[in-house]
Coordinates of C-alpha atoms in Angstrom, one line a residue:
X20 CA -2.1 -4.4 -1.2
X21 CA 0.4 -6.3 1.0
X22 CA 3.3 -7.2 -1.5
X23 CA 6.3 -9.4 -1.1
X24 CA 9.1 -7.9 -3.1
X25 CA 12.3 -10.1 -3.5
X26 CA 15.3 -8.6 -5.2
X27 CA 18.9 -9.3 -4.3
X28 CA 20.3 -6.0 -5.8
X29 CA 19.9 -3.2 -3.3
X30 CA 20.3 -0.6 -6.0
X31 CA 17.2 -2.0 -7.7
X32 CA 15.3 -3.1 -4.5
X33 CA 15.3 0.4 -2.9
X34 CA 13.7 2.4 -5.7
X35 CA 11.1 -0.3 -6.5
X36 CA 10.3 -0.6 -2.7
X37 CA 10.0 3.2 -2.5
X38 CA 7.7 3.4 -5.5
X39 CA 5.4 0.7 -4.2
X40 CA 5.2 2.3 -0.8
X41 CA 4.4 5.8 -2.4
X42 CA 1.5 4.0 -4.3
X43 CA 0.0 3.1 -1.0
X44 CA 1.1 -0.5 -0.8
X45 CA 2.5 -2.4 2.3
X46 CA 5.8 -3.9 1.2
X47 CA 8.0 -6.5 2.6
X48 CA 11.2 -5.9 0.6
X49 CA 13.9 -8.4 1.1
X50 CA 17.1 -9.7 -0.7
X51 CA 17.2 -13.4 -0.4
X52 CA 15.0 -16.5 -1.2
X53 CA 15.4 -18.2 2.1
X54 CA 13.8 -15.3 4.0
X55 CA 11.1 -15.1 1.4
X56 CA 10.3 -18.8 1.9
X57 CA 9.8 -18.2 5.5
X58 CA 7.6 -15.1 5.1
X59 CA 5.4 -16.8 2.5
X60 CA 4.8 -19.5 5.1
X61 CA 3.8 -17.0 7.7
X62 CA 1.9 -14.3 5.8
X63 CA -0.8 -13.9 3.2
X64 CA 0.2 -11.6 0.4
X65 CA -1.9 -9.9 -2.3
X66 CA 1.0 -10.1 -4.7
X67 CA 4.6 -11.5 -5.1
X68 CA 7.2 -9.7 -7.1
X69 CA 10.1 -12.1 -7.5
X70 CA 13.6 -11.7 -9.1
X71 CA 14.4 -14.8 -11.0
X72 CA 18.1 -14.9 -10.1
X73 CA 18.2 -15.0 -6.3
X74 CA 21.0 -16.5 -4.0
X75 CA 20.3 -19.9 -2.4
X76 CA 16.6 -20.1 -3.6
X77 CA 15.7 -18.6 -7.0
X78 CA 12.6 -16.7 -7.7
X79 CA 11.6 -19.4 -10.0
X80 CA 11.7 -22.0 -7.3
X81 CA 9.9 -19.8 -4.9
X82 CA 7.0 -19.4 -7.6
X83 CA 6.9 -23.2 -8.0
X84 CA 6.8 -23.8 -4.2
X85 CA 4.2 -21.1 -3.8
X86 CA 1.8 -22.7 -6.3
X87 CA 2.5 -26.1 -5.0
X88 CA 1.4 -24.9 -1.6
X89 CA -2.0 -24.0 -3.1
X90 CA -1.4 -20.2 -2.9
X91 CA -3.2 -18.3 -5.7
X92 CA -2.2 -14.7 -5.4
X93 CA -0.6 -13.2 -8.6
X94 CA 3.2 -13.6 -9.1
X95 CA 5.2 -11.1 -11.2
X96 CA 8.6 -12.3 -12.3
X97 CA 11.5 -9.8 -12.8
X98 CA 14.5 -11.0 -14.8
X99 CA 17.0 -10.0 -17.4
X100 CA 16.2 -13.2 -19.2
X101 CA 14.1 -12.2 -22.3
X102 CA 13.9 -15.1 -24.6
X103 CA 10.6 -16.8 -25.5
X104 CA 11.8 -20.0 -23.7
X105 CA 12.5 -17.9 -20.6
X106 CA 9.1 -16.5 -20.7
X107 CA 7.4 -19.8 -21.1
X108 CA 9.5 -21.3 -18.3
X109 CA 8.4 -18.5 -16.0
X110 CA 4.7 -18.8 -16.9
X111 CA 4.8 -22.7 -16.6
X112 CA 6.2 -22.3 -13.0
X113 CA 3.1 -20.5 -12.1
X114 CA 3.9 -16.7 -12.8
X115 CA 1.1 -14.5 -13.9
X116 CA 3.3 -11.9 -15.5
X117 CA 6.9 -11.2 -16.6
X118 CA 8.8 -8.1 -16.7
X119 CA 12.2 -7.7 -18.3
X120 CA 15.0 -5.7 -16.5
X121 CA 15.9 -2.9 -16.3
X122 CA 12.6 -2.3 -14.7
X123 CA 10.6 0.8 -15.7
X124 CA 8.9 1.8 -12.5
X125 CA 5.9 3.3 -14.2
X126 CA 5.3 0.1 -16.1
X127 CA 5.9 -2.0 -13.0
X128 CA 3.2 0.0 -11.1
X129 CA 0.8 -0.5 -14.0
X130 CA 1.3 -4.2 -13.9
X131 CA 0.9 -4.3 -10.2
X132 CA -2.5 -2.5 -10.5
X133 CA -3.6 -5.0 -13.1
X134 CA -2.5 -8.0 -11.2
X135 CA -3.9 -6.7 -8.0
X136 CA -7.4 -7.0 -9.5
X137 CA -6.8 -10.8 -9.8
X138 CA -5.8 -11.4 -6.2
X139 CA -8.3 -13.4 -4.1
X140 CA -7.6 -10.9 -1.2
X141 CA -8.4 -7.9 -3.4
X142 CA -11.9 -6.6 -3.5
X143 CA -12.0 -4.1 -6.3
X144 CA -10.8 -0.5 -6.7
X145 CA -13.3 1.0 -4.1
X146 CA -14.2 -0.1 -0.7
X147 CA -17.5 1.1 0.7
X148 CA -19.3 1.1 4.1
X149 CA -22.6 2.9 4.3
X150 CA -22.0 6.2 2.3
X151 CA -18.2 6.4 2.7
X152 CA -15.9 5.2 -0.2
X153 CA -12.2 4.5 -0.1
X154 CA -10.7 4.8 -3.6
X155 CA -7.8 2.3 -3.6
X156 CA -6.1 3.7 -6.7
X157 CA -6.0 7.3 -5.6
X158 CA -5.6 7.1 -1.9
X159 CA -8.7 9.2 -1.4
X160 CA -11.7 9.0 0.9
X161 CA -15.2 10.2 -0.3
X162 CA -18.4 11.0 1.4
X163 CA -21.2 13.0 0.0
X164 CA -19.6 15.8 -2.1
X165 CA -16.3 15.8 -0.2
X166 CA -13.1 14.0 -1.2
X167 CA -10.1 14.0 1.1
X168 CA -6.5 12.9 0.1
X169 CA -4.9 10.5 2.5
X170 CA -1.2 9.9 3.3
X171 CA -0.1 6.3 2.4
X172 CA -0.1 5.2 6.0
X173 CA -3.5 6.8 6.8
X174 CA -4.9 5.1 3.6
X175 CA -3.5 1.8 4.8
X176 CA -5.1 2.1 8.3
X177 CA -8.5 3.1 6.8
X178 CA -8.4 0.2 4.4
X179 CA -7.5 -2.2 7.1
X180 CA -10.5 -0.9 9.2
X181 CA -12.8 -1.2 6.2
X182 CA -11.7 -4.8 5.5
X183 CA -12.6 -5.7 9.1
X184 CA -15.7 -3.5 10.0
X185 CA -17.2 -3.7 13.5
X186 CA -14.2 -5.9 14.7
X187 CA -12.0 -4.7 17.6
X188 CA -8.5 -4.6 16.3
X189 CA -5.6 -4.5 18.8
X190 CA -2.6 -2.3 18.4
X191 CA -0.6 -5.5 17.8
X192 CA -2.8 -6.5 14.9
X193 CA -2.7 -3.0 13.4
X194 CA 1.3 -3.0 13.7
X195 CA 1.5 -6.4 12.1
X196 CA -0.8 -5.5 9.3
X197 CA 0.6 -2.0 8.4
X198 CA 4.3 -2.1 9.2
X199 CA 6.7 -3.9 7.0
X200 CA 8.5 -7.2 8.2
X201 CA 11.4 -6.2 10.4
X202 CA 10.2 -2.6 11.1
X203 CA 9.9 -1.5 14.7
X204 CA 7.3 1.3 15.0
X205 CA 7.5 3.6 18.0
X206 CA 5.4 2.7 21.0
X207 CA 2.8 5.3 20.3
X208 CA 2.8 4.9 16.5
X209 CA -0.7 3.4 16.3
X210 CA -2.2 6.0 18.7
X211 CA -0.7 8.7 16.5
X212 CA -1.8 7.2 13.3
X213 CA -5.5 6.8 14.6
X214 CA -5.6 10.4 15.7
X215 CA -4.3 11.5 12.2
X216 CA -6.9 9.4 10.5
X217 CA -9.7 10.8 12.7
X218 CA -8.6 14.3 11.7
X219 CA -8.9 13.3 8.1
X220 CA -12.3 11.8 8.6
X221 CA -13.6 14.8 10.3
X222 CA -13.4 16.6 7.0
X223 CA -16.1 14.1 5.7
X224 CA -18.0 14.0 9.0
X225 CA -16.9 10.5 10.0
X226 CA -14.3 11.1 12.8
X227 CA -16.5 9.3 15.4
X228 CA -16.7 6.2 13.2
X229 CA -13.5 5.0 14.7
X230 CA -14.1 4.0 18.3
X231 CA -11.6 3.4 21.0
X232 CA -12.3 0.2 22.9
X233 CA -10.4 0.8 26.1
X234 CA -8.0 -1.9 27.2
X235 CA -8.4 -3.6 23.7
X236 CA -7.9 -1.5 20.7
X237 CA -10.0 0.3 18.1
X238 CA -13.2 -0.5 16.0
X239 CA -14.7 0.9 12.8
X240 CA -18.3 1.4 13.7
X241 CA -20.4 3.7 11.6
X242 CA -23.6 2.6 13.3
X243 CA -22.3 3.5 16.6
X244 CA -21.7 7.1 15.6
X245 CA -25.5 7.5 14.9
X246 CA -26.4 6.7 18.6

């Protein structure tokens, strides 16, 4: 999933961001509400994780604004506030779930998995095309009797291809989809990543499913591999 994580304490933001990345998610981790407002207006997210107490614009305000804009992806609120009134306030603002600090990372990841299934951009725990399956919870690709473990970035790229089959995806599109906001991948990062993914897919006999469309980008085309 693509997740917006907003937490103003770097000591809490960094381990949460790392855990979500390790789980295979694409995370925009930021520390202030104003930047979050701008990102929400520019991008679609599968999930928002918002700290209630943020400088300038609170997480509660962000949640209200998000719902008022008609956005429906789940929102998980993080806060030290733990009274029933606080929980009701959070839920009434449009949050789907509520987690009291200090945050237990194992519980957070479980909540993220549960909320991810509610996202309108999420399509279940397995993506399929023909006889190839990508298991979103385990970061593995399966075909026939063979299962291959992918790295987080390889998984993200294959997921992106599977969500846009038969479409030509430019290098710029892939960079914007896979790299976090503010990141500057090296000039050959996409080429290198595609090569690595092809090497993984070769283990399940599907390396040629990813076509290079010269001068444009790449395309996932299983039918083309059968020609």
